[in-house]
Amino acid sequence: MYSILDVAKLAKVSKSTVSRVLSGDSYGVSDKTKAKVEKAAKELGYVKNSLASSLRTNKTKTILLIIPDITNNFWAEVARGAQDFLEKHDYSLIMVNTDWKSDKYNKYLELALSKGVDGILINSSTSLTSKLNNIDLPIVLLGNAYLESHFPRVGSNTLEGFNEALEFLYKNGHTKIGVVASHTDTVGGKSHQNKLSIYHTFLENHSIRFNKNYYFSVGYSMEGGKELATLISKMENPPTAIIAGNDLIAVGLINECRELNIKVPDDLSIIGIDDIPISSIIHPSLTTIAKPKRDVGEKAAEIIIKVIEGQPVNKNYKLPVNLVIRDTVKKINGDLK
Amino acid sequence: MYSILDVAKLAKVSKSTVSRVLSGDSYGVSDKTKAKVEKAAKELGYVKNSLASSLRTNKTKTILLIIPDITNNFWAEVARGAQDFLEKHDYSLIMVNTDWKSDKYNKYLELALSKGVDGILINSSTSLTSKLNNIDLPIVLLGNAYLESHFPRVGSNTLEGFNEALEFLYKNGHTKIGVVASHTDTVGGKSHQNKLSIYHTFLENHSIRFNKNYYFSVGYSMEGGKELATLISKMENPPTAIIAGNDLIAVGLINECRELNIKVPDDLSIIGIDDIPISSIIHPSLTTIAKPKRDVGEKAAEIIIKVIEGQPVNKNYKLPVNLVIRDTVKKINGDLK
DNA sequence: AAAAGTTTTGGGAACGTTCCCAAAAATTAT
DNA sequence: ATAATTTTTGGGAACGTTCCCAAAACTTTT
């Protein structure tokens, strides 16, 4: 591996000049010597030692991505989006997984300090904010969260999508619409309430009477979907449509409906939230509120670079979701009350 | 951020002593001073500057992971396995995606040099070996490959699984067994042949006559599976079981069978290869040869650390696959003709 | 109690950059 | 032609470690 001094010797200039040319703007270097240096560098196949550079400049052009689990497609998409953007701006990405275990955060935060990363992209978790405050580094939070913090955050506008889904069902004749908002929804604080308040506003707008049985609380998993199917199968006045808490619930619901002989979408229309890969493949394929996962990653990367460069950024970015219409919603002749 | 000198001053020792204590073995440091140093470091909240350390030692404790796409669950699992292992040994992982584009490799290989990573984990691609030879860094290849190279490789023993699947079908009464080995299979060289030779050996062992119509060649995608279903539906003497080239084909096949009114597994038993997340969720859930994706990542990480440390390693690691029995294979009374 | 040996400690150099400042060279003004 | 100005170049210091070597502080031996 050649150093800047080798290049300097070959080009017959000083290391300072080589540095000026090779580290970017080459301000104050004549075109002639610039060409000489570039030729010499190329001839030797010089590649810069980022470590030395970083040590001097205090910039590593590296971002630490802290996510729960890269194996979860949601986070993989976010990571991919972030990496694509960062790469374009010559940043690298170090990835770690927490499995939601809070003790891991300390470790990774120290890693960030030790490696001297220029910024941290991290999923927003309730237990975290206090720790983050002690870190003197640019930080951008990933995903929606319901707690306040002074860090910029990039998430998606799920509530808008939720409303869109309600309206879509209404347009298709549904008035008996069930919604899922589980206990886990309340953990963060406000999401649950907001979802319900949107639901109530929707009902009022369309003069539909609230039926408390149409509000379901199940776990955010396929198991929860299965439970949901059982619940619905036992109702004497079941909803004709349901907006699941996420796609996992929806998929579990679809599968269990087959067992319970509930026809989807003939007996029950279903809308999910997320748009995970399975949703387009399962039969019938799932109509769902697609979260802009990759965009979230990209935007977060964009924001953190801005923060690093000292540019002003907003505190909250809510990226638009997108209702993907597939096969789990049926147009019916709604018996309008 | 405090440096080693701040710690030294507080502990009233020299920086050398601090370095000795804080960089590991603290050989030749008395217990008393060691305690002093550790106390001082803790008091200041000292965290080591890895950049400076790496510059001096020429070790970064960082591995570069080059994969096609983290969004593909297979690679996400591999990445996760690698990261988990590396983390335990205090290595970090930088991740990049190539999308199979060969021009990206040059870029990433230079990145590796510039950042001074200690090793590279990279998916084995045909076009790549020549480039890799120019790199003076520990390299471990990920996944099966059909070309020779002097780098250690970690893959899975798919052929053994293929054979196991054949025997499993036979045990369940199947003798009319279709297999998929597409054109893409031949690209690398030998896999295709081996798959077929195993198939032939199997047939001979059980005195089953070879039917060339039971050998299918379709694309390795859901589209390919759809095509396969159409092909089979038109046969006058169709197979009773089929081993798809991978799970994607199998899933496409399952879905299209529904359309074509072929009952799975009653009319057609199906076995996939890979065990992707969808396979356990689709209905009927797919019996498949599960690849040890995470193990591959872990093993590769283990191997590269060994290489870095100068320990001897084998050239080829083939991790065992595992036949996951789910719902797409039916026991029949085979007409043992 | 001095010599020899061993353990523990400290100071300087080095890793490869970038940055600062001054010197040299080239250009323009007088 | 010389002075003043601007452009271009070079040398040294610094970033925070680790490593080498020598000095200092202890132990043991005679």
XYZ file of C-alpha atoms (C1' of nucleotides) in Angstrom:
734
model
C 0.000 0.000 0.000
C 1.410 3.319 -1.073
C 1.106 6.487 0.931
C 0.849 10.093 0.019
C 4.615 10.363 0.360
C 5.202 7.785 -2.322
C 2.987 9.724 -4.650
C 4.768 12.923 -3.718
C 8.143 11.450 -4.483
C 7.048 10.101 -7.834
C 5.371 13.370 -8.805
C 8.296 15.375 -7.461
C 6.167 17.575 -5.255
C 5.589 17.833 -1.537
C 3.121 15.712 0.402
C 1.128 18.858 1.078
C 0.502 19.343 -2.585
C -0.473 15.744 -3.034
C -2.877 16.040 -0.151
C -4.405 19.130 -1.668
C -5.007 17.388 -4.958
C -6.146 14.058 -3.614
C -8.394 15.275 -0.856
C -10.797 17.070 -3.081
C -10.896 20.666 -4.026
C -7.176 21.147 -4.789
C -7.520 24.837 -4.164
C -4.436 26.812 -5.101
C -2.783 24.039 -7.074
C -1.791 24.801 -10.645
C -3.329 22.632 -13.329
C 0.052 21.351 -14.321
C 1.079 20.009 -10.924
C -2.419 18.738 -10.356
C -2.100 16.612 -13.470
C 1.315 15.414 -12.395
C 0.000 14.299 -9.030
C -3.011 12.569 -10.455
C -0.869 10.709 -12.902
C 1.507 9.570 -10.198
C -1.333 8.484 -7.933
C -2.911 6.484 -10.692
C 0.381 4.927 -11.658
C 0.938 3.646 -8.152
C -2.664 2.672 -7.673
C -2.784 4.842 -4.620
C -5.813 4.488 -2.375
C -6.253 6.827 0.515
C -5.946 5.639 4.068
C -9.264 6.684 5.495
C -8.124 5.976 9.016
C -5.384 8.555 8.940
C -7.645 10.984 7.219
C -10.412 10.468 9.735
C -8.047 10.785 12.648
C -6.960 14.168 11.424
C -10.290 15.539 10.229
C -12.469 13.977 12.856
C -14.830 12.746 10.159
C -15.261 9.095 9.270
C -17.934 9.294 6.594
C -19.573 6.421 8.362
C -23.046 6.100 9.819
C -24.125 3.580 12.418
C -27.490 1.951 11.777
C -29.099 0.502 14.868
C -32.194 -1.564 14.148
C -34.028 -4.385 15.904
C -33.471 -7.080 13.298
C -32.281 -7.000 9.703
C -34.083 -10.284 9.185
C -37.368 -8.485 9.488
C -38.224 -7.273 6.031
C -39.358 -3.901 7.278
C -35.941 -3.096 8.675
C -34.159 -4.627 5.733
C -35.989 -2.219 3.462
C -35.204 0.705 5.700
C -31.564 -0.327 5.817
C -31.422 -0.704 2.084
C -32.929 2.712 1.524
C -30.460 4.269 3.899
C -27.491 2.493 2.409
C -28.401 3.481 -1.130
C -28.599 7.114 -0.219
C -25.510 7.126 1.935
C -23.469 5.432 -0.722
C -24.270 8.142 -3.208
C -22.783 10.600 -0.770
C -19.727 8.493 -0.049
C -20.806 7.387 3.360
C -20.550 3.849 4.627
C -22.954 2.105 6.905
C -22.224 -0.056 9.900
C -25.163 -2.220 10.852
C -26.101 -3.702 14.213
C -29.176 -5.520 15.514
C -30.678 -5.053 18.943
C -33.537 -7.552 19.008
C -35.275 -4.804 20.985
C -32.976 -5.538 23.912
C -32.250 -2.301 25.645
C -28.949 -3.422 27.143
C -27.536 -3.659 23.670
C -28.045 0.022 23.048
C -25.345 1.039 25.494
C -22.898 -1.189 23.779
C -23.678 0.177 20.361
C -23.665 3.754 21.491
C -20.181 3.253 22.828
C -19.228 1.622 19.562
C -20.404 4.741 17.781
C -18.170 6.885 19.937
C -15.211 4.597 19.621
C -15.404 4.208 15.878
C -16.072 7.882 15.566
C -19.076 7.540 13.294
C -20.478 10.795 12.008
C -24.057 9.990 12.920
C -26.539 7.415 14.133
C -29.707 6.139 12.545
C -31.757 4.365 15.162
C -35.226 2.967 15.544
C -37.149 4.996 18.032
C -37.825 3.090 21.174
C -39.412 4.413 24.285
C -36.742 3.370 26.695
C -34.071 5.039 24.725
C -34.297 8.773 24.718
C -32.485 9.412 27.948
C -29.465 7.473 26.774
C -29.464 9.270 23.482
C -29.322 12.624 25.166
C -25.899 11.857 26.526
C -24.519 11.263 23.073
C -23.003 14.238 21.373
C -23.596 13.014 17.830
C -26.110 13.665 15.070
C -28.996 11.267 15.526
C -32.045 10.595 13.405
C -34.893 8.422 14.641
C -36.448 5.819 12.380
C -40.123 4.986 12.306
C -43.130 6.443 14.000
C -42.996 7.029 17.655
C -45.313 8.465 20.151
C -42.940 10.086 22.495
C -41.447 13.497 22.331
C -37.779 14.058 21.716
C -35.659 16.724 20.190
C -34.182 14.443 17.537
C -35.406 14.593 13.963
C -37.617 11.644 13.117
C -38.612 10.000 9.876
C -41.750 7.906 9.858
C -44.821 7.316 7.782
C -48.248 8.792 7.872
C -50.069 5.681 8.954
C -53.044 7.492 10.365
C -53.765 9.128 7.045
C -53.574 5.718 5.450
C -55.886 4.342 8.084
C -58.400 7.001 7.203
C -57.976 6.330 3.517
C -58.649 2.666 4.148
C -61.835 3.489 6.047
C -63.054 5.677 3.205
C -62.144 3.022 0.679
C -64.216 0.464 2.519
C -67.106 2.893 2.761
C -66.917 3.549 -0.952
C -67.218 -0.190 -1.430
C -70.400 -0.296 0.553
C -69.036 -1.257 3.944
C -70.416 0.318 7.074
C -69.856 -2.501 9.514
C -66.141 -2.011 9.789
C -64.020 -3.546 12.493
C -60.710 -2.076 13.557
C -57.801 -3.483 15.486
C -55.871 -1.443 17.984
C -54.147 -3.679 20.419
C -52.701 -3.032 23.824
C -49.258 -2.729 22.326
C -50.615 0.202 20.461
C -51.105 2.057 23.674
C -47.593 1.517 24.912
C -46.187 4.483 23.115
C -48.987 6.720 24.154
C -51.023 8.440 21.516
C -51.246 6.272 18.418
C -54.048 4.187 19.787
C -56.124 7.157 20.707
C -55.531 8.785 17.385
C -56.520 5.696 15.487
C -59.704 5.492 17.470
C -60.421 9.160 17.151
C -60.025 8.935 13.398
C -62.356 5.986 13.427
C -64.944 7.939 15.378
C -64.664 10.963 13.150
C -65.157 8.691 10.179
C -68.255 7.169 11.712
C -69.698 10.560 12.503
C -68.981 11.919 9.050
C -70.944 9.110 7.540
C -73.562 8.930 10.255
C -72.702 5.405 11.218
C -73.504 4.354 14.739
C -70.549 3.189 16.813
C -70.610 -0.473 17.739
C -68.112 -1.188 20.452
C -67.960 -4.827 19.367
C -66.242 -3.693 16.201
C -63.248 -2.618 18.112
C -60.817 -5.500 18.531
C -57.754 -5.874 20.648
C -55.416 -8.676 19.679
C -51.688 -9.288 19.521
C -49.775 -7.915 16.551
C -48.894 -11.288 15.104
C -50.342 -14.077 13.006
C -51.548 -15.589 16.234
C -53.472 -12.414 16.855
C -55.030 -12.751 13.420
C -56.075 -16.266 14.207
C -57.661 -15.105 17.428
C -59.398 -12.354 15.537
C -60.950 -14.851 13.125
C -62.305 -16.888 15.994
C -63.731 -13.806 17.631
C -65.486 -12.737 14.453
C -66.810 -16.184 13.706
C -68.666 -16.167 16.978
C -70.335 -12.778 16.565
C -73.982 -12.703 15.735
C -73.630 -9.428 13.876
C -70.082 -9.550 12.556
C -68.437 -6.743 10.622
C -68.300 -7.051 6.848
C -64.834 -5.597 6.761
C -61.892 -5.225 9.072
C -58.759 -3.158 9.125
C -56.109 -5.265 10.795
C -53.434 -3.736 12.966
C -50.790 -4.899 10.537
C -50.247 -7.372 7.738
C -49.203 -10.149 10.060
C -52.590 -10.027 11.739
C -54.277 -9.829 8.359
C -52.426 -12.861 7.053
C -53.188 -14.858 10.164
C -56.787 -13.813 9.792
C -56.949 -14.869 6.142
C -55.493 -18.260 6.913
C -57.780 -18.898 9.861
C -60.833 -17.728 7.941
C -60.219 -20.584 5.543
C -60.333 -23.022 8.459
C -63.464 -21.455 9.869
C -65.090 -21.367 6.485
C -65.379 -17.601 6.395
C -64.996 -16.551 2.768
C -62.539 -13.737 2.131
C -63.487 -11.322 0.737
C -67.080 -12.477 0.188
C -67.974 -12.797 3.849
C -65.252 -10.564 5.191
C -63.162 -7.887 3.567
C -59.710 -7.320 5.030
C -57.196 -4.494 4.870
C -53.732 -4.738 6.358
C -51.053 -2.238 7.251
C -47.382 -2.497 6.169
C -47.299 -4.391 2.881
C -44.918 -7.152 3.792
C -43.731 -9.501 1.033
C -46.186 -12.235 1.939
C -49.128 -9.933 1.389
C -48.867 -9.966 -2.372
C -48.364 -13.713 -2.539
C -50.934 -15.058 -0.163
C -54.283 -16.077 -1.587
C -56.335 -13.996 -1.777
C -53.683 -11.316 -2.015
C -53.996 -8.671 0.627
C -55.212 -5.142 0.136
C -53.059 -3.109 2.471
C -51.768 0.257 3.510
C -48.199 0.133 2.250
C -45.619 1.857 4.356
C -42.848 3.615 2.433
C -40.146 1.587 4.133
C -37.347 2.242 1.724
C -38.236 5.898 1.511
C -38.016 6.119 5.274
C -34.463 4.817 5.134
C -33.534 7.142 2.315
C -35.044 10.167 3.912
C -33.419 9.412 7.231
C -30.068 9.174 5.487
C -30.703 12.449 3.750
C -31.613 14.120 6.990
C -28.638 12.863 8.916
C -26.255 14.087 6.263
C -27.918 17.457 6.456
C -27.534 17.505 10.202
C -23.885 16.538 9.875
C -23.344 19.355 7.440
C -25.062 21.763 9.742
C -27.992 22.399 7.482
C -31.366 23.044 9.050
C -33.861 20.180 9.165
C -37.385 19.708 10.371
C -38.154 17.761 13.470
C -40.665 15.421 11.972
C -40.952 13.799 8.584
C -44.076 11.801 7.912
C -43.823 10.089 4.581
C -47.051 9.310 2.730
C -48.396 5.770 2.786
C -50.110 4.159 -0.145
C -53.205 2.005 -0.235
C -52.367 -1.021 -2.363
C -55.576 -2.488 -3.679
C -55.488 -6.210 -4.170
C -58.024 -8.947 -3.609
C -59.284 -8.864 -0.045
C -61.885 -6.137 -0.343
C -65.215 -6.820 -1.985
C -67.756 -4.282 -3.149
C -71.023 -4.983 -1.392
C -74.486 -3.536 -1.246
C -74.115 -2.140 2.163
C -77.284 -2.297 4.216
C -76.900 1.291 5.235
C -78.003 0.881 8.798
C -13.876 13.199 24.460
C -10.954 12.301 26.667
C -7.768 10.754 25.440
C -5.307 8.395 26.926
C -3.279 11.383 28.129
C -6.145 12.688 30.208
C -6.444 9.330 31.858
C -2.693 9.257 32.392
C -2.704 12.631 34.045
C -5.545 11.727 36.348
C -4.010 8.408 37.290
C -0.577 10.000 37.615
C 1.097 7.534 35.310
C 2.452 7.731 31.793
C 0.399 7.281 28.644
C 2.329 4.097 27.960
C 1.061 2.551 31.134
C -2.468 3.616 30.382
C -2.186 2.115 26.942
C -0.918 -1.115 28.385
C -3.854 -1.379 30.741
C -6.551 -0.230 28.374
C -5.499 -2.117 25.305
C -5.918 -5.512 26.777
C -3.430 -7.753 28.380
C -1.707 -5.151 30.574
C 1.385 -7.283 30.658
C 3.966 -6.030 33.093
C 1.698 -3.637 34.909
C 1.389 -3.998 38.655
C -2.062 -4.652 40.018
C -1.987 -1.418 41.926
C -1.348 0.850 38.970
C -3.702 -1.173 36.862
C -6.470 -0.434 39.329
C -5.516 3.236 39.400
C -5.717 3.486 35.636
C -8.994 1.662 35.407
C -10.480 3.887 38.028
C -9.329 7.019 36.258
C -10.618 5.795 32.896
C -13.975 5.004 34.362
C -14.154 8.295 36.144
C -13.618 10.215 32.951
C -15.818 7.949 30.904
C -12.941 7.314 28.592
C -13.697 5.534 25.348
C -10.877 4.511 23.074
C -10.365 6.168 19.756
C -10.442 3.209 17.412
C -9.184 5.275 14.530
C -5.921 6.089 16.187
C -5.589 2.564 17.405
C -6.267 1.136 13.972
C -3.850 3.497 12.326
C -1.119 2.287 14.569
C -1.910 -1.412 14.663
C -3.159 -1.789 11.132
C -6.231 -3.604 12.412
C -9.709 -2.149 12.262
C -11.742 -4.996 13.711
C -14.142 -4.401 10.887
C -15.393 -6.748 8.189
C -16.947 -5.705 4.920
C -19.997 -7.686 3.896
C -20.741 -7.555 0.191
C -24.066 -9.117 -0.753
C -26.515 -8.710 -3.616
C -29.438 -7.343 -1.635
C -30.195 -7.188 2.065
C -33.875 -6.956 1.179
C -33.753 -10.552 0.043
C -34.462 -12.633 3.110
C -31.769 -15.115 2.263
C -29.054 -12.487 2.450
C -30.597 -10.827 5.451
C -30.315 -14.107 7.321
C -26.743 -14.586 6.225
C -25.920 -11.033 7.259
C -27.552 -11.512 10.602
C -25.672 -14.702 11.264
C -22.408 -13.025 10.382
C -23.095 -9.964 12.464
C -24.024 -11.986 15.519
C -20.814 -13.933 15.388
C -18.617 -10.964 14.606
C -20.086 -8.954 17.411
C -19.178 -11.590 19.929
C -15.591 -11.197 18.803
C -15.683 -7.423 18.857
C -15.778 -6.986 15.151
C -18.055 -4.566 13.343
C -19.681 -5.127 10.010
C -20.000 -2.713 7.141
C -22.724 -3.741 4.719
C -23.077 -2.978 1.032
C -25.442 -4.224 -1.680
C -24.414 -4.970 -5.246
C -27.695 -5.933 -6.910
C -25.496 -8.416 -8.755
C -23.963 -5.535 -10.684
C -20.337 -6.316 -11.308
C -19.261 -2.693 -11.653
C -20.110 -2.162 -8.020
C -17.584 -4.700 -6.867
C -14.637 -2.541 -7.873
C -16.002 0.300 -5.873
C -16.525 -1.808 -2.786
C -13.196 -3.508 -3.041
C -11.533 -0.100 -3.054
C -13.674 0.868 -0.098
C -12.332 -2.152 1.723
C -8.776 -1.053 1.071
C -9.421 2.537 1.990
C -11.245 1.787 5.198
C -8.684 -0.811 6.009
C -11.141 -3.551 6.866
C -9.610 -6.732 8.189
C -11.509 -8.999 5.852
C -14.246 -9.377 3.273
C -17.293 -11.602 3.245
C -18.668 -11.761 -0.250
C -21.215 -13.751 -2.181
C -19.478 -15.891 -4.731
C -20.132 -14.717 -8.215
C -18.590 -16.093 -11.328
C -17.349 -12.835 -12.740
C -15.549 -11.974 -9.598
C -12.603 -14.181 -8.892
C -10.088 -12.351 -11.011
C -10.766 -9.095 -9.207
C -10.528 -10.770 -5.857
C -7.106 -12.127 -6.626
C -5.712 -8.632 -6.726
C -6.866 -7.930 -3.226
C -4.423 -8.651 -0.475
C -6.999 -9.238 2.228
C -8.632 -12.210 3.910
C -11.691 -13.175 1.911
C -14.398 -15.743 2.526
C -16.958 -16.617 -0.109
C -20.624 -16.958 0.811
C -22.960 -19.501 -0.674
C -22.483 -22.391 -2.994
C -20.541 -21.833 -6.139
C -19.497 -24.000 -8.951
C -16.218 -22.475 -9.857
C -12.830 -23.095 -8.440
C -10.995 -20.515 -6.384
C -8.467 -20.566 -3.627
C -10.663 -18.685 -1.182
C -12.433 -20.526 1.606
C -16.114 -20.906 0.904
C -19.128 -21.506 3.121
C -22.245 -22.922 1.525
C -24.867 -25.543 2.137
C -25.158 -29.108 1.090
C -28.116 -28.701 -1.201
C -27.440 -31.814 -3.195
C -27.655 -33.973 -0.123
C -30.960 -32.300 0.669
C -32.116 -32.913 -2.841
C -31.408 -36.577 -2.427
C -33.146 -36.630 0.934
C -36.188 -35.066 -0.665
C -36.242 -37.719 -3.375
C -36.061 -40.493 -0.800
C -38.740 -38.834 1.275
C -41.052 -38.761 -1.710
C -40.295 -42.379 -2.481
C -41.036 -43.350 1.084
C -44.393 -41.663 0.633
C -45.156 -43.793 -2.373
C -44.096 -41.462 -5.142
C -42.271 -42.786 -8.153
C -43.401 -40.317 -10.747
C -41.249 -37.471 -9.515
C -40.555 -34.343 -11.499
C -37.477 -32.221 -10.923
C -36.602 -28.705 -11.889
C -33.129 -27.728 -13.024
C -33.283 -24.595 -15.041
C -30.819 -23.055 -17.472
C -29.608 -20.701 -14.776
C -28.523 -23.780 -12.942
C -25.998 -24.526 -15.607
C -24.394 -21.121 -15.551
C -22.047 -21.945 -12.763
C -21.063 -25.251 -14.244
C -21.620 -28.381 -12.273
C -24.676 -28.014 -10.034
C -27.074 -28.863 -12.779
C -25.252 -31.963 -13.771
C -24.898 -33.095 -10.219
C -28.549 -32.604 -9.520
C -29.419 -34.677 -12.528
C -26.871 -37.335 -11.729
C -28.262 -37.654 -8.242
C -31.709 -37.946 -9.732
C -30.544 -40.718 -12.033
C -28.793 -42.579 -9.303
C -31.958 -42.377 -7.258
C -34.019 -43.757 -10.120
C -31.601 -46.609 -10.649
C -31.450 -47.467 -6.977
C -35.203 -47.875 -6.918
C -35.499 -49.350 -10.393
C -37.633 -46.519 -11.693
C -37.522 -45.874 -15.382
C -36.386 -42.402 -16.409
C -39.051 -40.285 -18.040
C -37.524 -37.288 -19.718
C -40.817 -35.431 -19.455
C -40.309 -35.307 -15.714
C -37.366 -33.069 -16.108
C -38.472 -29.438 -16.199
C -36.615 -26.301 -17.049
C -38.218 -23.076 -15.886
C -37.089 -19.738 -14.505
C -36.220 -19.536 -10.819
C -39.133 -17.284 -9.890
C -42.826 -17.404 -9.100
C -43.392 -16.889 -12.802
C -41.429 -20.051 -13.405
C -43.676 -21.852 -10.936
C -46.724 -20.655 -12.779
C -45.281 -21.898 -16.029
C -44.530 -25.205 -14.388
C -48.134 -25.595 -13.288
C -49.339 -24.998 -16.821
C -46.862 -27.494 -18.173
C -47.953 -30.167 -15.735
C -51.635 -29.547 -16.269
C -51.231 -30.385 -19.929
C -49.383 -33.653 -19.437
C -51.252 -36.867 -20.018
C -49.124 -38.739 -17.524
C -48.122 -36.028 -15.048
C -45.805 -36.606 -12.091
C -47.413 -37.122 -8.688
C -44.705 -35.082 -7.032
C -42.233 -32.434 -7.954
C -39.121 -30.980 -6.417
C -39.052 -27.346 -7.401
C -35.799 -25.537 -8.061
C -36.472 -23.255 -5.131
C -39.276 -22.056 -2.901
C -40.220 -19.212 -5.195
C -41.004 -21.687 -7.943
C -42.850 -23.868 -5.465
C -44.967 -21.000 -4.229
C -45.801 -19.886 -7.752
C -46.677 -23.461 -8.516
C -48.950 -23.785 -5.498
C -50.779 -20.609 -6.356
C -51.244 -21.500 -9.990
C -52.368 -25.027 -9.154
C -55.283 -23.479 -7.354
C -56.254 -21.654 -10.529
C -55.857 -24.754 -12.651
C -57.757 -26.855 -10.166
C -54.850 -29.132 -9.412
C -55.151 -30.128 -5.767
C -52.028 -29.785 -3.681
C -50.982 -32.172 -2.270
C -53.739 -34.582 -3.354
C -53.044 -34.367 -7.054
C -49.515 -33.076 -6.805
C -47.014 -33.167 -3.989
C -44.467 -30.363 -3.933
C -41.108 -29.865 -2.277
C -39.207 -26.601 -2.408
C -35.640 -25.580 -1.688
C -34.612 -22.680 0.591
C -37.325 -22.267 3.205
C -38.182 -18.646 2.674
C -40.586 -16.974 5.120
C -43.568 -17.317 2.833
C -43.210 -21.070 2.715
C -44.521 -21.614 6.213
C -47.400 -19.224 5.755
C -48.762 -20.092 2.372
C -51.604 -22.575 2.232
C -50.898 -25.387 2.073
C -47.628 -24.715 3.831
C -44.634 -25.872 1.869
C -42.481 -28.882 2.599
C -39.020 -27.742 1.710
C -35.312 -28.289 1.960
C -34.305 -25.563 4.386
C -30.962 -23.954 3.800
C -28.998 -23.061 6.939
C -28.819 -19.390 5.985
C -27.927 -17.994 9.343
C -25.424 -20.741 9.972
C -23.756 -19.887 6.703
C -23.286 -16.325 7.872
C -22.036 -17.418 11.256
C -19.638 -19.963 9.872
C -18.299 -17.511 7.344
C -17.661 -15.027 10.118
C -15.925 -17.681 12.152
C -13.744 -18.651 9.238
C -12.725 -15.134 8.344
C -11.670 -14.432 11.886
C -9.586 -17.559 11.815
C -7.988 -16.486 8.576
C -7.258 -13.072 10.043
C -5.656 -14.665 13.036
C -3.587 -16.874 10.822
C -5.226 -20.082 11.902
C -5.619 -22.848 9.352
C -9.011 -23.296 7.711
C -10.516 -25.653 5.206
C -11.260 -24.585 1.692
C -14.841 -25.664 1.611
C -17.562 -25.744 4.222
C -20.821 -27.342 3.233
C -23.356 -26.919 5.993
C -26.136 -29.508 6.293
C -29.585 -28.682 5.014
C -32.743 -29.814 6.688
C -35.929 -31.197 5.178
C -38.805 -29.316 6.767
C -41.903 -31.415 6.488
C -45.084 -29.407 6.183
C -48.239 -29.894 4.155
C -47.412 -30.238 0.491
C -46.461 -33.894 0.377
C -49.098 -36.581 0.489
C -48.622 -40.279 1.104
C -49.984 -42.199 -1.831
C -50.240 -45.777 -2.990
C -47.710 -45.479 -5.724
C -48.394 -47.588 -8.779
C -44.970 -49.078 -8.679
C -44.552 -49.516 -12.325
C 25.446 -4.278 51.547
C 26.627 -4.413 46.925
C 25.829 -6.864 42.619
C 22.916 -9.086 39.603
C 18.589 -9.942 38.055
C 13.685 -8.977 37.350
C 9.684 -6.281 37.178
C 7.526 -2.015 36.276
C 7.397 2.483 34.235
C 8.147 6.508 31.042
C 9.567 9.018 26.831
C 9.923 9.255 22.028
C 8.832 7.698 17.447
C 5.646 6.050 14.226
C 1.144 5.124 11.624
C -0.759 8.520 7.122
C -3.303 12.134 6.768
C -4.688 17.385 6.969
C -3.919 21.981 8.358
C -1.311 26.034 9.382
C 2.030 29.136 8.258
C 5.830 30.752 5.888
C 8.683 30.695 1.793
C 9.176 30.660 -3.074
C 7.584 31.565 -7.514
C 4.856 33.933 -10.669
C 2.217 37.879 -11.824
C 0.908 42.635 -11.787
C 1.600 47.462 -10.720
C 4.671 51.338 -10.296
C 13.702 47.271 -13.433
C 11.973 47.183 -8.946
C 8.250 46.937 -5.642
C 3.924 45.117 -4.409
C 0.699 41.604 -4.819
C -1.032 37.193 -5.756
C -0.578 32.416 -6.599
C 1.586 28.206 -5.671
C 4.409 25.206 -2.945
C 6.781 22.953 1.071
C 7.868 21.840 5.927
C 6.396 20.989 10.414
C 2.922 19.938 13.792
C -1.063 17.521 15.119
C -4.788 13.828 15.539
C -4.599 9.444 19.578
C -2.914 5.326 19.703
C 0.816 1.431 20.132
C 5.434 -0.145 20.213
C 10.247 -0.001 21.150
C 13.813 0.821 24.104
C 15.900 2.530 28.051
C 15.532 4.055 32.803
C 13.821 3.418 37.335
C 12.187 0.708 40.979
C 12.035 -3.303 43.187
C 13.909 -8.456 44.370
C 16.912 -11.775 44.884
C 21.557 -13.560 45.188
C 26.207 -13.470 46.742
